[in-house]
Amino acid sequence: MSLLLKIILPICCLLTFPSLFAQSQTNPTGYLLDCGAGESSSAGVTVSGLRYVTDEGFTSAGNITKLKQNDLVPILSTLRYFPDTSARKFCYSIPVIKGGKYLVKTTYYYGGFDGGDKPPVFDQIVEGTKWGVVDTSEDYANGLSSFYEIVVLAKANRLSVCVARNGETKSSPFMSALEVENLDDSLYNATDFTNNALSTVARCSFGEDHSIGFPDDKFNRIWQPFKDLNPVVISHHKVNPLEFWNVPPEKAFKNAITTSRGKRLQIQWPQISVSTGDYYIALYFQDNRTPSPYSWRVFDVLINGNKFYANLNVTTKGVTVYSTQWPLSGQTEIVLIPSNDMPVGPVINAAEVLQILPLGGKTLSKDVVAMLDLGRQFNNPPSDWSGDPCLPKENSWTGVTCSQGKFARVVALNLTNKELSGTLSPTIANLTALNHIWLGGNKLSGTIPEMWSLKDLRSLHLENNQFEGPVPKSLGQLPHLSEIFLNNNKLDGQNSVTAQ
């Protein structure tokens, strides 16, 4: 029997399900990664119609392991863990389309990989923004795996998803599976994704039993079943998901919660106390009766006593109403109030709540590209040289110092005696915000490039390497360069400390 799966989100009530992806789904556009599967698993594994491939090549950090438990679905049977205690973060880098909208889903199942009995607690980061804390202890104690979802805009041609230690981390951060799936432009399209991301709090199909599982979803979103003490009705007419901006699955409209004629429909949902903040809310409705001139109903929608939508006319074709920024705090109550002349009570089929997560800033694109190019020149760069070089501030790359403002800027590079090897690429000259370069004692080889564009460079340490060729002419003409160390290389001419 396969292991149970449970959704766990930063502020979410947790619901259990009988299996992982109970129904077959169509592969979405994007990447489904089986973390820790290794090179021998290049053919991938299929889970409920979805094809997962090995994570090899998407990260250069960490170790892989196979869990000893025998009753796991394939993507939970292996994981990648990150034991390097000196690294500030460990990142996956996923090819994406710049400007595209993506659903990122991370899955975790501990399995005692480190010989312990309690999963480590650690942070997760997307595109330089701290996404939340991963704590799967309660789930693991109940034999469950956990996952998180977030919707984010790709601002470059690669998207980084990272894990990092925090003050509560006792063991190694890890990951069991990673999904990055391209969303249609219409989904959540009124959100300002330039400055925000959307972190899923709850997404439910109402009137479903917990044993039903997950409705099919074009983008592999999880719709939890929700049922309370209100009556449940079955729909007698199919909706067309493509007529809804958020493209909910057809099965999300299969059942609905309702009440008697003339009564208010009151629902406590989500079934958790949410943190104070702004949320994206989408509610889905359909008159469940067979289509006819009388198959419609009108009612008001209130959330926590505030009018969300007035005189909503619901027909058999279905309708959705949403808010891009609605304040919530604590428990949430949805109330549907029917019009006085309605012969039937109000009805609701499904709902989504996603928390608006302000992005933590952005590092100058030129600095990011140049630092990534520089890292590729080294045979063994620090294991945290992936993702955003500067952000989050506490998780910047080892040896990299950044200024903070509207845009983070790389201002110093200090990797003295880090035992690097490789060639110093001319691309380092593109680090326009760089003030200090300290790469002494790193076994670097090749020629030193001209650095005309580094107008703000103040110090340069390249001593104790294996550079050859002439000393660049630019070093004598940079306006702020006051400290140069080139000794113990194989340069033409003077090979000593030079100060300007």
XYZ file of N, CA and C in Angstrom, residues 179-431:
759
model
N 8.731 20.089 -8.411
C 7.965 20.302 -9.637
C 7.948 21.793 -9.961
N 8.245 22.118 -11.198
C 8.165 23.491 -11.693
C 7.343 23.438 -12.972
N 6.131 23.966 -12.915
C 5.155 23.767 -13.990
C 4.661 25.109 -14.528
N 4.739 25.273 -15.826
C 4.334 26.501 -16.482
C 2.816 26.650 -16.461
N 2.341 27.818 -16.042
C 0.909 28.102 -15.976
C 0.477 28.970 -17.149
N -0.763 28.817 -17.550
C -1.329 29.690 -18.579
C -1.353 31.137 -18.084
N -1.303 32.069 -19.010
C -1.304 33.482 -18.636
C -2.546 33.879 -17.857
N -3.660 33.199 -18.106
C -4.916 33.594 -17.470
C -4.949 33.299 -15.977
N -4.154 32.346 -15.499
C -4.239 31.937 -14.103
C -3.737 33.038 -13.177
N -4.597 33.414 -12.230
C -4.258 34.409 -11.199
C -3.705 35.681 -11.856
N -4.265 36.050 -13.027
C -3.634 37.061 -13.873
C -3.772 38.475 -13.352
N -4.602 38.710 -12.346
C -4.725 40.061 -11.798
C -3.714 40.326 -10.685
N -2.871 39.350 -10.386
C -1.868 39.498 -9.334
C -0.642 40.224 -9.873
N -0.070 41.094 -9.059
C 1.165 41.791 -9.413
C 2.353 40.871 -9.130
N 2.662 39.989 -10.079
C 3.748 39.036 -9.875
C 5.122 39.675 -10.017
N 5.189 40.915 -10.465
C 6.478 41.603 -10.485
C 6.997 41.819 -9.078
N 6.086 42.028 -8.140
C 6.481 42.330 -6.761
C 6.022 41.282 -5.750
N 5.213 40.309 -6.185
C 4.657 39.349 -5.248
C 4.660 37.936 -5.824
N 4.565 36.962 -4.924
C 4.279 35.579 -5.283
C 3.012 35.175 -4.542
N 2.422 34.036 -4.913
C 1.233 33.526 -4.234
C 1.550 32.165 -3.626
N 1.477 32.082 -2.309
C 1.747 30.837 -1.590
C 0.431 30.174 -1.202
N 0.230 28.951 -1.674
C -1.051 28.276 -1.460
C -1.312 28.024 0.014
N -2.503 28.418 0.458
C -2.969 28.136 1.815
C -3.952 26.971 1.802
N -4.952 27.026 0.924
C -5.930 25.944 0.807
C -6.568 26.008 -0.573
N -6.865 24.828 -1.096
C -7.545 24.710 -2.385
C -8.438 23.489 -2.290
N -9.755 23.664 -2.308
C -10.654 22.562 -1.982
C -11.783 22.404 -2.984
N -12.186 21.168 -3.164
C -13.405 20.806 -3.871
C -14.434 20.432 -2.815
N -15.518 21.196 -2.726
C -16.476 21.038 -1.630
C -17.432 19.866 -1.883
N -17.869 19.263 -0.772
C -18.816 18.169 -0.842
C -18.189 16.825 -1.110
N -16.845 16.769 -1.185
C -16.140 15.517 -1.434
C -15.785 14.851 -0.113
N -15.802 13.510 -0.116
C -15.282 12.767 1.022
C -13.764 12.717 0.932
N -13.105 12.511 2.047
C -11.647 12.457 2.068
C -11.123 11.260 1.296
N -11.968 10.287 1.040
C -11.510 9.101 0.325
C -11.546 9.271 -1.195
N -12.080 10.399 -1.658
C -12.228 10.608 -3.097
C -10.873 10.827 -3.765
N -9.962 11.569 -3.110
C -8.667 11.864 -3.714
C -8.674 13.202 -4.406
N -7.820 13.383 -5.405
C -7.612 14.661 -6.050
C -8.258 14.694 -7.427
N -9.028 15.717 -7.737
C -9.522 15.853 -9.111
C -8.369 16.102 -10.081
N -8.582 15.699 -11.322
C -7.578 15.994 -12.343
C -7.421 17.502 -12.478
N -6.205 17.922 -12.712
C -5.924 19.337 -12.872
C -4.864 19.487 -13.952
N -5.116 20.351 -14.909
C -4.206 20.542 -16.034
C -2.800 20.897 -15.589
N -2.688 21.575 -14.439
C -1.397 22.057 -13.966
C -0.911 21.308 -12.726
N -1.549 20.172 -12.433
C -1.141 19.339 -11.307
C -1.283 20.057 -9.967
N -2.233 20.989 -9.876
C -2.552 21.583 -8.582
C -3.355 20.574 -7.765
N -3.191 20.624 -6.471
C -3.919 19.709 -5.589
C -5.178 20.400 -5.071
N -6.326 19.740 -5.264
C -7.606 20.221 -4.741
C -8.028 19.275 -3.626
N -7.958 19.747 -2.400
C -8.305 18.916 -1.258
C -9.811 18.709 -1.181
N -10.245 17.541 -0.766
C -11.680 17.347 -0.512
C -12.098 18.025 0.790
N -13.265 18.653 0.771
C -13.791 19.314 1.971
C -15.273 18.977 2.117
N -15.661 18.591 3.322
C -17.062 18.281 3.598
C -17.366 18.628 5.044
N -18.501 19.321 5.262
C -18.921 19.630 6.628
C -20.323 19.054 6.847
N -21.106 19.625 7.747
C -22.421 19.083 8.070
C -23.524 19.582 7.145
N -23.199 20.475 6.230
C -24.196 20.962 5.285
C -24.529 19.890 4.249
N -25.742 19.941 3.675
C -26.126 18.968 2.644
C -25.224 19.059 1.426
N -25.066 17.917 0.758
C -24.257 17.828 -0.460
C -25.155 17.490 -1.636
N -24.945 18.166 -2.762
C -25.689 17.871 -3.987
C -24.698 17.512 -5.088
N -25.184 16.750 -6.071
C -24.366 16.312 -7.201
C -24.763 17.113 -8.437
N -23.770 17.550 -9.195
C -24.047 18.328 -10.394
C -24.581 17.428 -11.511
N -25.556 17.943 -12.261
C -26.133 17.210 -13.387
C -25.738 17.822 -14.735
N -24.717 18.680 -14.692
C -24.268 19.311 -15.936
C -22.778 19.589 -15.827
N -22.026 19.247 -16.866
C -20.586 19.456 -16.860
C -20.235 20.888 -17.250
N -19.214 21.414 -16.579
C -18.717 22.739 -16.926
C -17.520 22.601 -17.855
N -17.169 23.678 -18.534
C -15.985 23.730 -19.375
C -14.904 24.499 -18.623
N -13.860 23.814 -18.125
C -12.830 24.504 -17.330
C -12.182 25.672 -18.054
N -12.088 25.605 -19.376
C -11.409 26.654 -20.123
C -12.179 27.963 -20.130
N -13.432 27.954 -19.678
C -14.214 29.184 -19.590
C -13.934 29.944 -18.292
N -13.092 29.377 -17.442
C -12.724 30.011 -16.181
C -11.257 30.428 -16.264
N -10.946 31.638 -15.818
C -9.573 32.145 -15.912
C -8.573 31.223 -15.224
N -8.921 30.689 -14.063
C -7.988 29.858 -13.310
C -8.025 28.384 -13.719
N -8.841 28.056 -14.708
C -8.930 26.709 -15.286
C -9.037 25.634 -14.197
N -10.083 25.683 -13.365
C -10.259 24.625 -12.365
C -10.610 23.313 -13.051
N -10.266 22.179 -12.464
C -10.615 20.895 -13.095
C -12.120 20.679 -13.092
N -12.611 19.954 -14.070
C -14.043 19.697 -14.187
C -14.592 19.024 -12.936
N -13.798 18.120 -12.356
C -14.273 17.369 -11.198
C -14.398 18.221 -9.940
N -13.825 19.420 -9.961
C -14.020 20.310 -8.818
C -15.471 20.754 -8.704
N -16.243 20.598 -9.783
C -17.661 20.972 -9.791
C -18.576 19.757 -9.645
N -18.012 18.597 -9.421
C -18.819 17.375 -9.351
C -19.855 17.445 -8.232
N -19.442 17.891 -7.071
C -20.327 18.023 -5.908
C -20.345 19.465 -5.433
N -21.291 19.764 -4.579
C -21.387 21.096 -3.999
C -22.036 21.006 -2.622
N -21.792 22.034 -1.828
C -22.444 22.185 -0.524
C -23.589 23.177 -0.686
N -24.716 22.881 -0.070
C -25.884 23.753 -0.191
C -26.652 23.758 1.125
N -27.819 24.380 1.118
C -28.711 24.374 2.280
C -30.147 24.554 1.780
N -31.072 24.568 2.699
C -32.489 24.613 2.327
C -32.897 25.997 1.820
N -34.060 26.029 1.170
C -34.624 27.268 0.640
C -34.775 28.316 1.733
N -34.306 29.521 1.427
C -34.461 30.643 2.347
C -33.438 30.707 3.459
N -32.580 29.723 3.575
C -31.584 29.703 4.649
C -30.230 30.212 4.181
N -29.484 30.728 5.136
C -28.101 31.105 4.863
C -27.230 29.853 4.839
N -26.236 29.839 3.961
C -25.247 28.762 3.955
C -23.981 29.297 4.624
N -23.619 28.705 5.753
C -22.453 29.148 6.515
C -21.382 28.059 6.488
N -20.156 28.462 6.142
C -19.046 27.512 6.021
C -17.827 28.078 6.744
N -17.240 27.286 7.617
C -15.970 27.641 8.249
C -14.860 27.069 7.365
N -14.263 27.938 6.568
C -13.231 27.495 5.640
C -12.357 28.671 5.242
N -11.035 28.447 5.159
C -10.300 27.223 5.483
C -10.446 26.822 6.946
N -10.164 25.558 7.228
C -10.337 25.038 8.580
C -9.111 25.290 9.451
N -8.562 26.436 9.312
C -7.362 26.790 10.049
C -7.427 28.257 10.423
N -6.570 28.661 11.327
C -6.434 30.067 11.674
C -5.283 30.628 10.853
N -5.598 31.573 9.969
C -4.564 32.109 9.085
C -3.892 33.314 9.726
N -2.658 33.555 9.340
C -1.938 34.719 9.852
C -2.498 35.993 9.229
N -2.349 37.099 9.914
C -2.849 38.375 9.415
C -2.093 38.771 8.152
N -2.847 39.062 7.106
C -2.207 39.445 5.849
C -3.217 39.558 4.736
N -2.715 39.763 3.538
C -3.563 39.885 2.350
C -3.529 38.584 1.560
N -4.690 38.226 0.979
C -4.836 36.932 0.330
C -5.559 37.072 -1.001
N -5.198 36.182 -1.922
C -5.958 36.008 -3.154
C -7.014 34.948 -2.864
N -8.298 35.273 -3.144
C -9.399 34.342 -2.880
C -10.205 34.160 -4.154
N -10.457 32.907 -4.531
C -11.323 32.596 -5.675
C -12.357 31.572 -5.234
N -13.646 31.851 -5.501
C -14.750 30.959 -5.138
C -15.464 30.512 -6.412
N -15.863 29.234 -6.455
C -16.452 28.642 -7.660
C -17.862 28.114 -7.360
N -18.810 28.431 -8.252
C -20.206 28.088 -8.035
C -20.817 27.511 -9.316
N -21.809 26.619 -9.136
C -22.586 26.111 -10.266
C -23.947 25.644 -9.767
N -24.999 26.033 -10.450
C -26.309 25.453 -10.158
C -26.259 23.984 -10.565
N -26.573 23.098 -9.617
C -26.352 21.665 -9.831
C -27.446 20.988 -10.655
N -28.531 21.696 -10.944
C -29.672 21.060 -11.596
C -29.461 20.890 -13.103
N -30.315 20.099 -13.701
C -30.303 19.934 -15.144
C -30.629 21.277 -15.807
N -29.893 21.664 -16.849
C -30.137 22.970 -17.475
C -31.584 23.156 -17.915
N -32.141 24.305 -17.553
C -33.499 24.678 -17.937
C -33.640 26.177 -17.705
N -34.735 26.792 -18.140
C -34.916 28.230 -17.902
C -34.985 28.585 -16.417
N -35.162 27.583 -15.555
C -35.313 27.848 -14.121
C -34.077 27.428 -13.320
N -33.026 26.986 -14.013
C -31.835 26.485 -13.315
C -30.851 27.623 -13.046
N -31.197 28.456 -12.098
C -30.323 29.536 -11.661
C -30.739 29.954 -10.267
N -29.844 30.596 -9.567
C -30.120 31.077 -8.211
C -29.260 32.303 -7.935
N -29.758 33.197 -7.091
C -29.068 34.460 -6.799
C -28.849 34.564 -5.296
N -27.652 34.987 -4.911
C -27.349 35.177 -3.487
C -26.158 36.115 -3.321
N -26.028 36.654 -2.103
C -24.865 37.471 -1.743
C -23.787 36.578 -1.143
N -22.531 36.999 -1.309
C -21.396 36.274 -0.740
C -20.692 37.183 0.257
N -20.569 36.716 1.495
C -19.890 37.473 2.543
C -18.704 36.662 3.071
N -17.624 37.343 3.381
C -16.477 36.711 4.043
C -16.197 37.479 5.322
N -16.293 36.800 6.427
C -16.103 37.393 7.754
C -16.974 38.635 7.945
N -18.212 38.532 7.451
C -19.173 39.607 7.641
C -19.087 40.731 6.632
N -18.075 40.717 5.763
C -17.917 41.770 4.754
C -18.390 41.252 3.395
N -19.102 42.100 2.669
C -19.671 41.676 1.400
C -18.565 41.452 0.368
N -18.470 40.226 -0.104
C -17.477 39.830 -1.093
C -18.037 40.017 -2.499
N -19.341 39.703 -2.673
C -20.003 39.897 -3.965
C -21.508 39.940 -3.716
N -22.183 40.896 -4.352
C -23.623 41.084 -4.153
C -24.399 40.573 -5.363
N -25.539 39.927 -5.084
C -26.469 39.472 -6.123
C -25.777 38.611 -7.187
N -25.048 37.624 -6.730
C -24.366 36.715 -7.637
C -25.387 35.785 -8.280
N -25.401 35.768 -9.616
C -26.330 34.917 -10.361
C -25.578 33.658 -10.813
N -25.952 32.519 -10.265
C -25.266 31.253 -10.535
C -26.145 30.391 -11.435
N -25.601 29.967 -12.568
C -26.331 29.112 -13.510
C -25.620 27.767 -13.632
N -26.139 26.920 -14.501
C -25.534 25.592 -14.696
C -24.203 25.674 -15.431
N -23.892 26.801 -16.046
C -22.596 26.970 -16.710
C -21.470 27.223 -15.705
N -21.832 27.645 -14.502
C -20.839 27.919 -13.478
C -20.319 29.340 -13.535
N -19.775 29.805 -12.429
C -19.244 31.148 -12.328
C -18.185 31.178 -11.225
N -17.236 32.082 -11.357
C -16.248 32.278 -10.298
C -16.198 33.753 -9.929
N -15.983 34.035 -8.663
C -15.733 35.397 -8.203
C -14.441 35.368 -7.401
N -13.683 36.463 -7.495
C -12.378 36.451 -6.841
C -12.003 37.841 -6.361
N -11.056 37.876 -5.453
C -10.437 39.117 -5.006
C -8.936 38.931 -5.056
N -8.234 39.912 -5.604
C -6.781 39.812 -5.702
C -6.080 40.216 -4.408
N -6.821 40.881 -3.506
C -6.198 41.322 -2.254
C -7.280 41.502 -1.195
N -7.492 40.463 -0.422
C -8.532 40.487 0.598
C -7.887 40.201 1.956
N -8.109 41.061 2.958
C -7.470 40.857 4.260
C -8.131 39.719 5.043
N -7.323 38.863 5.622
C -7.791 37.793 6.492
C -6.942 37.753 7.744
N -7.534 37.247 8.821
C -6.810 37.077 10.076
C -7.582 36.101 10.946
N -6.926 35.049 11.400
C -7.581 34.069 12.254
C -8.514 33.156 11.480
N -9.662 32.818 12.076
C -10.641 31.946 11.440
C -11.418 32.694 10.357
N -11.842 31.955 9.333
C -12.553 32.551 8.205
C -13.925 31.907 8.052
N -14.949 32.727 7.868
C -16.302 32.228 7.650
C -16.844 32.769 6.327
N -17.320 31.860 5.488
C -17.992 32.223 4.234
C -19.494 32.062 4.443
N -20.259 33.106 4.142
C -21.711 33.071 4.307
C -22.358 33.435 2.979
N -23.299 32.599 2.524
C -24.054 32.853 1.310
C -25.501 33.139 1.708
N -26.017 34.318 1.331
C -27.353 34.761 1.728
C -28.251 34.808 0.493
N -29.296 33.962 0.427
C -30.133 33.903 -0.777
C -31.062 35.108 -0.894
N -31.415 35.431 -2.141
C -32.437 36.454 -2.370
C -33.774 35.951 -1.840
N -34.667 36.873 -1.510
C -35.924 36.510 -0.848
C -36.801 35.602 -1.696
N -36.745 35.735 -3.019
C -37.662 34.989 -3.873
C -37.061 33.708 -4.442
N -35.908 33.287 -3.917
C -35.257 32.109 -4.473
C -35.941 30.818 -4.008
N -36.296 29.916 -4.942
C -36.939 28.651 -4.568
C -35.952 27.596 -4.063
N -34.664 27.858 -4.220
C -33.631 26.924 -3.749
C -32.592 27.709 -2.970
N -31.818 26.977 -2.153
C -30.792 27.615 -1.345
C -29.521 27.894 -2.138
N -28.589 28.667 -1.578
C -27.312 28.940 -2.237
C -26.453 27.679 -2.302
N -25.396 27.735 -3.110
C -24.566 26.567 -3.354
C -23.135 27.018 -3.613
N -22.146 26.198 -3.233
C -20.746 26.493 -3.525
C -20.018 25.180 -3.812
N -19.161 25.206 -4.846
C -18.504 23.984 -5.299
C -17.040 23.868 -4.904
N -16.311 24.968 -4.945
C -14.869 24.886 -4.723
C -14.335 26.264 -4.356
N -13.095 26.289 -3.867
C -12.501 27.566 -3.459
C -10.985 27.439 -3.388
N -10.331 28.597 -3.548
C -8.876 28.691 -3.393
C -8.541 29.900 -2.526
N -7.543 29.738 -1.661
C -6.976 30.853 -0.903
C -5.455 30.755 -1.002
N -4.825 31.834 -1.472
C -3.373 31.897 -1.588
C -2.884 33.169 -0.913
N -1.862 33.050 -0.105
C -1.342 34.222 0.588
C -0.423 35.017 -0.333
N -0.576 36.342 -0.304
C 0.284 37.221 -1.099
C 1.614 37.366 -0.376
N 2.690 36.927 -1.024
C 4.026 36.957 -0.428
C 4.864 38.009 -1.154
N 5.155 39.148 -0.505
C 6.006 40.159 -1.151
C 7.394 39.588 -1.425
N 7.899 39.860 -2.620
C 9.230 39.379 -2.968
C 10.293 40.170 -2.226
N 11.408 39.525 -1.947
C 12.436 40.119 -1.092
C 13.413 41.040 -1.794
N 13.200 41.331 -3.064
C 14.128 42.200 -3.772
C 14.726 41.496 -4.974
N 15.714 42.116 -5.566
C 16.320 41.579 -6.778
C 17.772 42.030 -6.865
N 18.632 41.112 -7.217
C 20.023 41.446 -7.489
C 20.147 41.896 -8.939
N 20.984 42.895 -9.195
C 21.167 43.393 -10.550
C 21.461 42.240 -11.498
N 20.734 42.195 -12.600
C 20.848 41.077 -13.529
C 22.268 40.892 -14.038
N 22.954 42.004 -14.325
C 24.324 41.897 -14.818
C 25.231 41.231 -13.788
N 25.014 41.557 -12.521
C 25.825 40.940 -11.477
C 25.535 39.447 -11.369
N 24.248 39.082 -11.458
C 23.881 37.669 -11.366
C 24.519 36.880 -12.502
N 24.372 37.379 -13.734
C 24.917 36.674 -14.896
C 26.430 36.544 -14.777
N 27.098 37.628 -14.410
C 28.553 37.597 -14.317
C 29.034 36.654 -13.224
N 28.349 36.651 -12.075
C 28.753 35.751 -10.989
C 28.519 34.299 -11.354
N 27.416 34.013 -12.031
C 27.167 32.639 -12.474
C 28.216 32.199 -13.488
N 28.582 33.105 -14.403
C 29.640 32.792 -15.367
C 30.965 32.552 -14.661
N 31.261 33.371 -13.677
C 32.499 33.204 -12.926
C 32.526 31.856 -12.217
N 31.390 31.494 -11.594
C 31.325 30.218 -10.890
C 31.556 29.040 -11.806
N 31.114 29.162 -13.069
C 31.296 28.061 -14.014
C 32.756 27.874 -14.419
N 33.582 28.894 -14.194
C 34.996 28.772 -14.540
C 35.770 27.951 -13.506
N 35.209 27.801 -12.326
C 35.895 27.068 -11.260
C 35.512 25.594 -11.313
N 36.488 24.740 -11.043
C 36.208 23.307 -11.010
C 35.481 22.898 -9.738
N 35.714 23.603 -8.646
C 35.064 23.253 -7.387
C 34.663 24.503 -6.598
N 33.706 25.267 -7.128
C 33.254 26.450 -6.388
C 32.524 26.041 -5.115
N 32.322 26.976 -4.180
C 31.547 26.650 -2.975
C 30.187 26.080 -3.338
N 29.683 25.176 -2.527
C 28.438 24.470 -2.849
C 27.222 25.376 -2.840
N 27.340 26.582 -2.288
C 26.187 27.492 -2.281
C 26.253 28.514 -3.410
N 27.144 28.306 -4.392
C 27.213 29.219 -5.535
C 26.185 28.840 -6.586
N 24.941 28.997 -6.246
C 23.831 28.786 -7.155
C 22.661 29.603 -6.645
N 21.733 29.953 -7.545
C 20.642 30.826 -7.137
C 21.104 32.270 -7.111
N 20.385 33.112 -6.380
C 20.711 34.529 -6.305
C 21.973 34.742 -5.477
N 22.989 35.464 -5.994
C 24.232 35.642 -5.230
C 24.055 36.450 -3.954
N 23.051 37.330 -3.907
C 22.927 38.280 -2.797
C 21.743 38.028 -1.875
N 20.698 37.373 -2.351
C 19.443 37.315 -1.620
C 18.986 35.881 -1.375
N 18.305 35.664 -0.240
C 18.146 36.576 0.893
C 19.509 36.973 1.478
N 19.552 38.086 2.164
C 20.821 38.632 2.641
C 21.598 37.624 3.472
N 20.889 36.905 4.348
C 21.573 35.940 5.221
C 21.970 34.669 4.482
N 21.560 34.560 3.221
C 21.883 33.366 2.432
C 22.629 33.728 1.151
N 23.400 34.829 1.194
C 24.206 35.188 0.030
C 25.313 34.162 -0.163
N 25.910 34.161 -1.342
C 26.956 33.194 -1.637
C 28.143 33.358 -0.695
N 28.789 32.259 -0.381
C 30.019 32.293 0.402
C 31.052 33.179 -0.289
N 31.616 34.119 0.465
C 32.647 34.996 -0.066
C 32.128 36.211 -0.781
N 30.806 36.333 -0.949
C 30.227 37.451 -1.692
C 29.586 38.437 -0.722
N 29.944 39.705 -0.862
C 29.344 40.769 -0.063
C 28.532 41.667 -0.975
N 27.311 41.998 -0.558
C 26.398 42.760 -1.413
C 25.901 43.999 -0.689
N 25.616 45.038 -1.458
C 24.918 46.200 -0.920
C 23.432 45.944 -1.024
N 22.655 46.598 -0.190
C 21.216 46.392 -0.180
C 20.511 47.698 -0.520
N 19.500 47.622 -1.356
C 18.706 48.772 -1.758
C 17.554 48.269 -2.585
N 17.076 49.079 -3.515
C 16.022 48.594 -4.395
C 16.498 47.373 -5.166
N 17.782 47.420 -5.585
C 18.422 46.275 -6.212
C 19.666 45.946 -5.411
N 19.838 44.655 -5.068
C 21.073 44.244 -4.419
C 22.204 44.275 -5.440
N 23.409 44.622 -4.970
C 24.559 44.696 -5.856
C 25.720 43.960 -5.208
N 26.451 43.196 -6.019
C 27.653 42.536 -5.537
C 28.735 43.590 -5.386
N 29.310 43.727 -4.175
C 30.333 44.743 -3.949
C 31.672 44.137 -3.565
N 31.711 42.873 -3.161
C 32.991 42.279 -2.785
C 32.962 40.781 -3.005
N 34.124 40.250 -3.406
C 34.282 38.821 -3.612
C 35.539 38.385 -2.878
N 35.386 37.572 -1.832
C 36.506 37.159 -0.993
C 36.494 35.649 -0.852
N 37.359 34.980 -1.613
C 37.464 33.521 -1.550
C 38.907 33.096 -1.334
N 39.635 33.879 -0.565
C 41.036 33.568 -0.320
C 41.191 32.205 0.329
N 42.113 31.421 -0.213
C 42.450 30.105 0.332
C 41.261 29.154 0.374
N 40.385 29.235 -0.621
C 39.245 28.317 -0.699
C 39.538 27.101 -1.573
N 40.793 26.974 -2.045
C 41.199 25.813 -2.837
C 40.360 25.652 -4.108
N 40.139 26.766 -4.797
C 39.465 26.706 -6.085
C 40.469 26.379 -7.172
N 39.993 25.943 -8.307
C 40.856 25.759 -9.467
C 40.083 26.123 -10.708
N 40.819 26.438 -11.782
C 40.172 26.827 -13.019
C 40.814 28.077 -13.584
N 40.110 28.759 -14.456
C 40.638 29.938 -15.140
C 39.783 31.151 -14.799
N 40.445 32.264 -14.534
C 39.715 33.505 -14.282
C 39.179 34.036 -15.599
N 37.886 34.017 -15.769
C 37.263 34.372 -17.044
C 37.202 35.873 -17.230
N 37.282 36.363 -18.467
C 37.075 37.785 -18.735
C 35.704 38.282 -18.304
N 34.740 37.389 -18.087
C 33.406 37.840 -17.695
C 33.411 38.529 -16.347
N 34.475 38.344 -15.555
C 34.527 39.032 -14.272
C 34.559 40.544 -14.469
N 35.005 40.970 -15.657
C 35.044 42.398 -15.947
C 33.656 42.995 -16.073
N 32.615 42.168 -16.159
C 31.245 42.664 -16.269
C 30.601 42.926 -14.916
N 31.311 42.645 -13.819
C 30.752 42.884 -12.496
C 30.852 44.375 -12.184
